[in-house]
Short mmCIF file of C-alpha atoms in Angstrom, two decimals:
data_model
loop_
_atom_site.label_atom_id
_atom_site.label_comp_id
_atom_site.label_asym_id
_atom_site.label_seq_id
_atom_site.Cartn_x
_atom_site.Cartn_y
_atom_site.Cartn_z
CA VAL A 222 16.27 -49.86 -30.93
CA ASP A 223 15.73 -52.58 -28.11
CA HIS A 224 16.36 -49.61 -25.26
CA ASP A 225 17.07 -46.14 -24.50
CA ASP A 226 20.51 -45.35 -24.49
CA GLN A 227 21.49 -48.63 -26.79
CA PHE A 228 22.87 -45.74 -29.17
CA PRO A 229 24.06 -42.19 -27.78
CA GLY A 230 20.64 -40.02 -27.56
CA ALA A 231 18.39 -42.84 -28.88
CA ARG A 232 15.24 -44.15 -27.84
CA ARG A 233 13.64 -47.37 -27.97
CA GLY A 234 12.06 -47.82 -31.14
CA LEU A 235 11.61 -48.62 -34.78
CA ASN A 236 13.13 -46.71 -38.48
CA LEU A 237 11.25 -47.38 -40.95
CA PRO A 238 12.19 -46.36 -44.51
CA VAL A 239 9.65 -44.34 -46.93
CA ARG A 240 11.13 -45.55 -50.92
CA VAL A 241 9.63 -43.76 -54.30
CA ASP A 242 9.54 -46.14 -57.02
CA GLY A 243 12.12 -47.88 -54.91
CA VAL A 244 14.46 -44.85 -54.05
CA THR A 245 15.23 -44.40 -50.54
CA GLN A 246 13.75 -40.48 -50.14
CA GLY A 247 13.56 -40.55 -46.04
CA VAL A 248 13.03 -42.54 -42.69
CA VAL A 249 10.28 -42.90 -40.54
CA GLY A 250 11.08 -42.84 -36.69
CA VAL A 251 8.35 -43.95 -34.18
CA THR A 252 9.54 -44.47 -30.49
CA GLY A 253 8.31 -47.65 -28.56
CA SER A 254 8.19 -51.35 -27.82
CA TYR A 255 8.22 -53.39 -31.19
CA GLU A 256 5.40 -54.97 -30.37
CA HIS A 257 3.26 -51.66 -29.52
CA VAL A 258 4.67 -49.27 -32.90
CA ILE A 259 5.36 -51.92 -35.07
CA THR A 260 1.48 -51.40 -36.59
CA TYR A 261 1.04 -48.01 -36.62
CA GLY A 262 4.80 -48.14 -37.95
CA HIS A 263 3.72 -49.18 -40.99
CA VAL A 264 0.72 -47.28 -41.47
CA LEU A 265 2.88 -44.31 -41.28
CA GLN A 266 5.27 -45.55 -43.32
CA LYS A 267 2.79 -46.31 -46.34
CA MET A 268 1.18 -43.06 -45.73
CA THR A 269 3.85 -40.81 -45.72
CA GLU A 270 4.92 -42.58 -49.07
CA ILE A 271 1.43 -42.19 -50.47
CA LEU A 272 1.86 -38.24 -49.34
CA LEU A 273 5.08 -37.91 -50.34
CA ARG A 274 4.61 -39.70 -54.01
CA ALA A 275 1.54 -37.47 -54.71
CA ASN A 276 3.92 -34.17 -54.15
CA LEU A 277 6.90 -35.31 -56.03
CA HIS A 278 4.22 -36.39 -59.06
CA GLN A 279 2.12 -32.55 -58.66
CA GLN A 280 5.96 -31.26 -58.28
CA ASP A 281 6.72 -33.49 -62.02
CA LEU A 282 3.43 -32.03 -63.37
CA GLU A 283 4.36 -28.49 -62.38
CA ILE A 284 7.72 -28.87 -64.24
CA HIS A 285 5.79 -30.27 -66.95
CA ARG A 286 3.87 -27.13 -67.38
CA ARG A 287 6.59 -24.76 -67.56
CA ILE A 288 8.91 -26.72 -70.26
CA ARG A 289 4.62 -26.79 -72.47
CA ASP A 290 4.17 -23.29 -71.49
CA ARG A 291 7.97 -22.41 -72.33
CA PHE A 292 7.58 -24.36 -75.76
CA LEU A 293 4.26 -22.29 -76.40
CA ALA A 294 5.93 -18.39 -75.72
CA GLU A 295 8.64 -19.45 -78.21
CA TRP A 296 5.72 -20.73 -80.93
CA VAL A 297 2.87 -18.32 -80.25
CA LEU A 298 4.36 -15.57 -78.76
CA GLU A 299 7.77 -14.56 -79.95
CA GLY A 300 7.39 -16.56 -83.61
CA VAL A 301 10.50 -18.97 -83.16
CA ALA A 302 11.70 -20.89 -86.65
CA VAL A 303 8.91 -24.00 -86.37
CA THR A 304 12.50 -26.33 -87.75
CA GLU A 305 12.39 -29.99 -87.56
CA SER A 306 13.97 -29.85 -84.02
CA PHE A 307 11.81 -27.64 -82.79
CA LEU A 308 8.50 -29.97 -84.31
CA ASP A 309 9.84 -33.18 -82.27
CA ARG A 310 10.28 -30.45 -79.42
CA GLY A 311 5.94 -30.41 -79.75
CA ARG A 312 5.35 -34.23 -80.48
CA ARG A 313 6.86 -34.78 -77.24
CA LEU A 314 5.01 -32.35 -75.49
CA GLY A 315 1.67 -33.56 -77.70
CA ILE A 316 1.88 -30.79 -79.75
CA ASP A 317 1.66 -30.81 -83.10
CA ALA A 318 3.18 -27.48 -84.02
CA GLY A 319 3.40 -27.96 -88.29
CA ALA A 320 -0.38 -27.81 -88.31
CA ALA A 321 -2.76 -24.86 -88.28
CA HIS A 322 -4.63 -23.88 -86.11
CA TRP A 323 -7.35 -21.37 -84.85
CA VAL A 324 -5.64 -18.48 -82.57
CA ALA A 325 -8.37 -17.32 -80.32
CA VAL A 326 -6.93 -14.71 -77.25
CA SER A 327 -9.60 -14.25 -74.15
CA ARG A 328 -9.58 -11.45 -71.77
CA LEU A 329 -11.15 -11.28 -68.71
CA GLN A 330 -14.09 -8.59 -67.48
CA ARG A 331 -15.94 -7.84 -64.79
CA LEU A 332 -13.49 -7.37 -62.43
CA ALA A 333 -13.28 -4.45 -61.03
CA GLY A 334 -12.29 -3.38 -58.17
CA ARG A 335 -10.66 -7.08 -57.33
CA ARG A 336 -7.57 -7.11 -59.62
CA GLY A 337 -4.53 -7.13 -56.93
CA THR A 338 -6.80 -8.55 -54.44
CA ALA A 339 -6.57 -12.02 -53.13
CA GLU A 340 -9.94 -12.65 -54.01
CA GLY A 341 -9.31 -11.33 -56.88
CA GLN A 342 -6.70 -13.44 -57.96
CA ARG A 343 -8.50 -16.49 -56.79
CA LEU A 344 -11.11 -14.97 -59.26
CA ILE A 345 -8.95 -15.48 -62.06
CA ASP A 346 -7.08 -18.64 -61.21
CA GLU A 347 -10.47 -20.68 -61.13
CA ALA A 348 -11.80 -19.02 -64.30
CA THR A 349 -8.28 -19.69 -66.23
CA ARG A 350 -8.19 -23.67 -64.30
CA ARG A 351 -12.16 -23.99 -66.33
CA VAL A 352 -11.14 -22.52 -69.37
CA ARG A 353 -8.11 -24.43 -69.92
CA VAL A 354 -9.70 -27.60 -68.41
CA ARG A 355 -12.57 -27.15 -71.20
CA VAL A 356 -9.82 -26.05 -74.13
CA GLU A 357 -7.74 -28.96 -73.53
CA GLU A 358 -11.03 -31.51 -73.43
CA THR A 359 -11.05 -30.48 -77.14
CA ALA A 360 -9.24 -33.45 -79.75
CA GLY A 361 -5.77 -31.24 -80.30
CA GLY A 362 -6.78 -28.10 -78.07
CA VAL A 363 -4.26 -26.30 -76.01
CA PHE A 364 -4.30 -23.27 -73.70
CA THR A 365 -1.75 -21.07 -72.43
CA THR A 366 -1.92 -18.00 -70.36
CA THR A 367 0.64 -14.32 -70.53
CA PRO A 368 -0.33 -12.03 -67.51
CA ASN A 369 -3.44 -10.89 -69.09
CA ARG A 370 -4.41 -12.45 -71.49
CA LEU A 371 -6.01 -16.30 -72.05
CA ILE A 372 -4.93 -17.68 -75.13
CA SER A 373 -6.51 -20.94 -77.01
CA LEU A 374 -5.79 -23.02 -80.12
CA PHE A 375 -8.01 -25.64 -82.19
CA PRO A 376 -7.10 -27.36 -84.73
CA ALA A 377 -8.03 -26.66 -88.47
CA GLY A 378 -9.89 -29.24 -88.57
CA THR A 379 -12.46 -28.15 -85.78
CA PRO A 380 -15.62 -25.81 -87.73
CA ALA A 381 -15.50 -22.71 -87.36
CA ASP A 382 -18.94 -22.03 -85.43
CA ALA A 383 -17.85 -25.00 -82.95
CA VAL A 384 -14.95 -22.32 -82.20
CA ALA A 385 -17.21 -19.35 -81.51
CA GLU A 386 -19.67 -22.09 -80.02
CA HIS A 387 -17.33 -23.41 -77.99
CA LEU A 388 -16.11 -19.62 -76.57
CA ARG A 389 -19.87 -18.14 -75.93
CA ALA A 390 -20.60 -21.70 -73.59
CA LEU A 391 -17.46 -20.68 -71.86
CA ASP A 392 -18.15 -17.19 -71.04
CA GLN A 393 -21.07 -17.94 -70.46
CA GLU A 394 -20.22 -20.31 -67.85
CA LEU A 395 -17.72 -18.02 -66.14
CA GLY A 396 -20.60 -15.91 -66.09
CA ARG A 397 -22.77 -18.66 -64.05
CA ALA A 398 -20.37 -19.40 -61.97
CA LEU A 399 -17.55 -17.02 -61.47
CA GLY A 400 -19.90 -13.74 -62.53
CA VAL A 401 -17.10 -12.53 -64.86
CA ILE A 402 -17.28 -12.12 -68.81
CA LEU A 403 -14.82 -13.79 -70.96
CA VAL A 404 -14.33 -11.67 -74.07
CA SER A 405 -12.62 -13.69 -77.66
CA GLY A 406 -11.01 -12.57 -80.45
CA VAL A 407 -10.03 -15.02 -82.86
CA ALA A 408 -7.97 -15.14 -85.81
CA ASP A 409 -8.35 -16.81 -89.39
CA GLU A 410 -7.13 -20.23 -89.45
CA THR A 411 -3.33 -20.62 -90.41
CA HIS A 412 -0.06 -22.38 -89.91
CA ASP A 413 1.56 -19.49 -88.58
CA VAL A 414 0.45 -19.11 -84.56
CA SER A 415 2.69 -16.53 -83.76
CA HIS A 416 0.77 -14.04 -86.81
CA GLY A 417 -2.43 -15.22 -85.91
CA PHE A 418 -1.95 -14.40 -82.07
CA ALA A 419 -1.36 -10.95 -83.34
CA GLN A 420 -4.66 -11.09 -85.91
CA ALA A 421 -6.58 -12.32 -82.40
CA GLU A 422 -5.15 -9.50 -80.38
CA LYS A 423 -6.86 -6.90 -82.49
CA ALA A 424 -10.45 -8.84 -83.16
CA LEU A 425 -10.27 -8.74 -79.02
CA GLN A 426 -9.57 -5.18 -78.74
CA ALA A 427 -12.66 -4.57 -81.26
CA ALA A 428 -15.30 -7.51 -79.19
CA GLY A 429 -14.46 -5.10 -76.43
CA ARG A 430 -15.63 -2.48 -78.14
CA ARG A 431 -18.89 -3.25 -79.57
CA GLY A 432 -19.07 -5.22 -76.64
CA GLU A 433 -19.49 -8.68 -78.02
CA PRO A 434 -18.31 -12.26 -76.64
CA VAL A 435 -16.50 -13.54 -80.11
CA LEU A 436 -15.09 -11.51 -82.61
CA TRP A 437 -13.57 -13.25 -85.70
CA TYR A 438 -10.57 -10.74 -87.07
CA GLY A 439 -12.87 -11.08 -90.60
CA GLU A 440 -15.04 -9.00 -89.19
CA ILE A 441 -13.17 -6.21 -88.11
CA ALA A 442 -12.51 -4.35 -91.52
CA LEU A 443 -13.26 -0.95 -90.18
CA GLU A 444 -11.48 -1.73 -87.07
CA LEU A 445 -8.17 -2.45 -89.21
CA VAL A 446 -8.53 0.90 -91.17
CA LEU A 447 -9.45 2.87 -88.22
CA GLY A 448 -5.88 1.52 -86.20
CA GLU A 449 -3.86 3.13 -88.92
CA VAL A 450 -4.77 6.62 -88.52
CA THR A 451 -2.71 8.42 -86.60
CA PRO A 452 -3.72 11.04 -83.49
CA GLU A 453 -2.68 14.06 -85.10
CA ALA A 454 -4.72 13.35 -88.56
CA ARG A 455 -8.02 11.59 -86.26
CA GLN A 456 -7.95 14.74 -84.39
CA ALA A 457 -7.74 17.39 -87.59
CA PHE A 458 -10.65 14.95 -89.01
CA LEU A 459 -12.89 15.42 -86.18
CA ALA A 460 -12.60 18.84 -85.98
CA ARG A 461 -14.12 19.28 -89.28
CA VAL A 462 -16.49 17.04 -89.25
CA PHE A 463 -17.94 18.48 -85.86
CA ARG A 464 -17.02 22.62 -86.75
CA GLY A 465 -19.59 24.72 -84.98
CA VAL A 466 -19.84 21.85 -82.48
CA PRO A 467 -19.25 23.43 -78.78
CA GLU A 468 -17.09 20.56 -77.16
CA THR A 469 -19.33 20.20 -74.33
CA ALA A 470 -22.04 18.88 -76.75
CA LEU A 471 -20.20 16.84 -78.51
CA PRO A 472 -20.65 13.92 -76.35
CA ARG A 473 -24.78 14.07 -77.05
CA TRP A 474 -24.78 14.35 -80.07
CA VAL A 475 -22.40 11.27 -80.45
CA GLU A 476 -24.85 9.85 -78.70
CA VAL A 477 -27.62 10.67 -80.86
CA LEU A 478 -26.31 9.77 -84.21
CA ARG A 479 -24.76 6.55 -83.02
CA VAL A 480 -28.16 5.20 -82.43
CA TYR A 481 -29.65 6.71 -85.86
CA TYR A 482 -26.83 4.99 -87.80
CA ALA A 483 -27.11 1.47 -85.35
CA HIS A 484 -31.22 1.39 -86.99
CA ASP A 485 -30.01 2.25 -90.63
CA GLY A 486 -31.15 5.94 -90.50
CA ALA A 487 -34.76 4.77 -89.02
CA LEU A 488 -35.75 8.06 -88.07
CA LYS A 489 -39.00 6.14 -85.57
CA GLN A 490 -36.76 3.49 -84.57
CA ALA A 491 -33.75 5.46 -83.45
CA ALA A 492 -36.30 8.18 -81.47
CA ASP A 493 -37.96 5.48 -80.08
CA ALA A 494 -34.78 4.05 -78.84
CA LEU A 495 -33.35 7.85 -77.37
CA PHE A 496 -37.15 8.22 -75.75
CA MET A 497 -37.80 11.05 -77.93
CA HIS A 498 -40.19 11.93 -80.46
CA LYS A 499 -39.73 11.63 -84.26
CA ASN A 500 -40.19 15.40 -84.98
CA THR A 501 -37.28 15.71 -82.32
CA LEU A 502 -34.65 13.59 -83.58
CA GLY A 503 -35.57 15.51 -87.07
CA GLY A 504 -34.83 18.59 -85.43
CA ARG A 505 -31.47 17.71 -83.79
CA LEU A 506 -30.44 16.36 -87.24
CA ASP A 507 -31.31 19.79 -88.96
CA ARG A 508 -29.81 21.33 -86.04
CA LEU A 509 -26.57 19.17 -86.24
CA GLN A 510 -26.52 20.24 -89.65
CA SER A 511 -27.26 24.09 -89.58
CA LEU A 512 -23.79 23.73 -86.82
CA THR A 513 -21.40 21.84 -89.59
CA GLY A 514 -22.11 21.83 -92.55
CA LEU A 515 -22.84 18.64 -93.35
CA ASN A 516 -26.26 16.90 -93.89
CA PRO A 517 -26.69 13.43 -91.56
CA ARG A 518 -29.10 11.94 -93.12
CA SER A 519 -26.72 11.60 -97.12
CA ARG A 520 -25.25 9.13 -97.46
CA ALA A 521 -21.84 10.83 -98.28
CA ASP A 522 -22.11 12.93 -94.88
CA GLY A 523 -23.83 10.81 -93.14
CA MET A 524 -20.53 8.22 -93.52
CA LEU A 525 -18.10 10.85 -92.85
CA PHE A 526 -19.87 11.51 -89.74
CA GLN A 527 -20.60 7.19 -88.70
CA LEU A 528 -16.16 7.51 -89.10
CA ALA A 529 -15.94 10.21 -86.60
CA VAL A 530 -18.33 8.70 -84.57
CA GLU A 531 -16.28 5.54 -84.68
CA PHE A 532 -13.46 7.38 -83.93
CA LEU A 533 -14.92 8.95 -80.37
CA SER A 534 -15.59 5.59 -79.52
CA ARG A 535 -11.71 4.50 -79.63
CA PRO A 536 -9.71 4.96 -77.18
#
């Protein structure tokens, strides 16, 4: 445009097309004489093309991630039938849905007071990003999320020790960098990742109760048995074991028993852990026997007390 009002409402200047991959996406208009604005116009044109290309690329990545997460939700969470067409979808996404995997389910802890806040969400986003990067850096590693779970899949060829060490290293990294804890449950190696997810979720619950960063499904036999007991049966069992014990005194007795059995019935070590003399602890165990009629030092009755302590340690 050589001069103002050459066209209705136009001013002197020039228009430069903004093209991305050969397609015109828009126009940059610059006012002024051609000689003064041509250099600046080309700079603005190229900068706009670079920014637009980056934005479109980011949109493509986000679309790809949503497609990938949808596939993983069907595979891991919904247990969709693994047909040949499903396998082909996976191959196009770089996922081998026909192979066996270790399935790990993790959650973030030490977020009390920050959940539902902007600070807490930034912390969760950064922790999730770090876990995603580390998992997807491993050969064949696959990562996805649910609203409150982080799901990692490792190819079955990965040694079990390497999977556990990888998750422990992530827990340590998040603790150092962000002050949060990563707790993980890991399923048995399986081709059925939906079944593996259910196993890993149970292992995760047990890991949280035990205070361990990583726990395998094969290590939670007791939790599996206890999980099948109905609340009514549990209450009846506790009433039978702790009959004669006032309800207000129950937490104190549970703590004594928990420490005693954690030290395999070694009176001196348990007493030291409870900060009392061993004779004092022995007297308390005798007192518990007189109240309940069950001997916490015997093998048979001790097993009942240990089960009762496990019941009371569960939510």
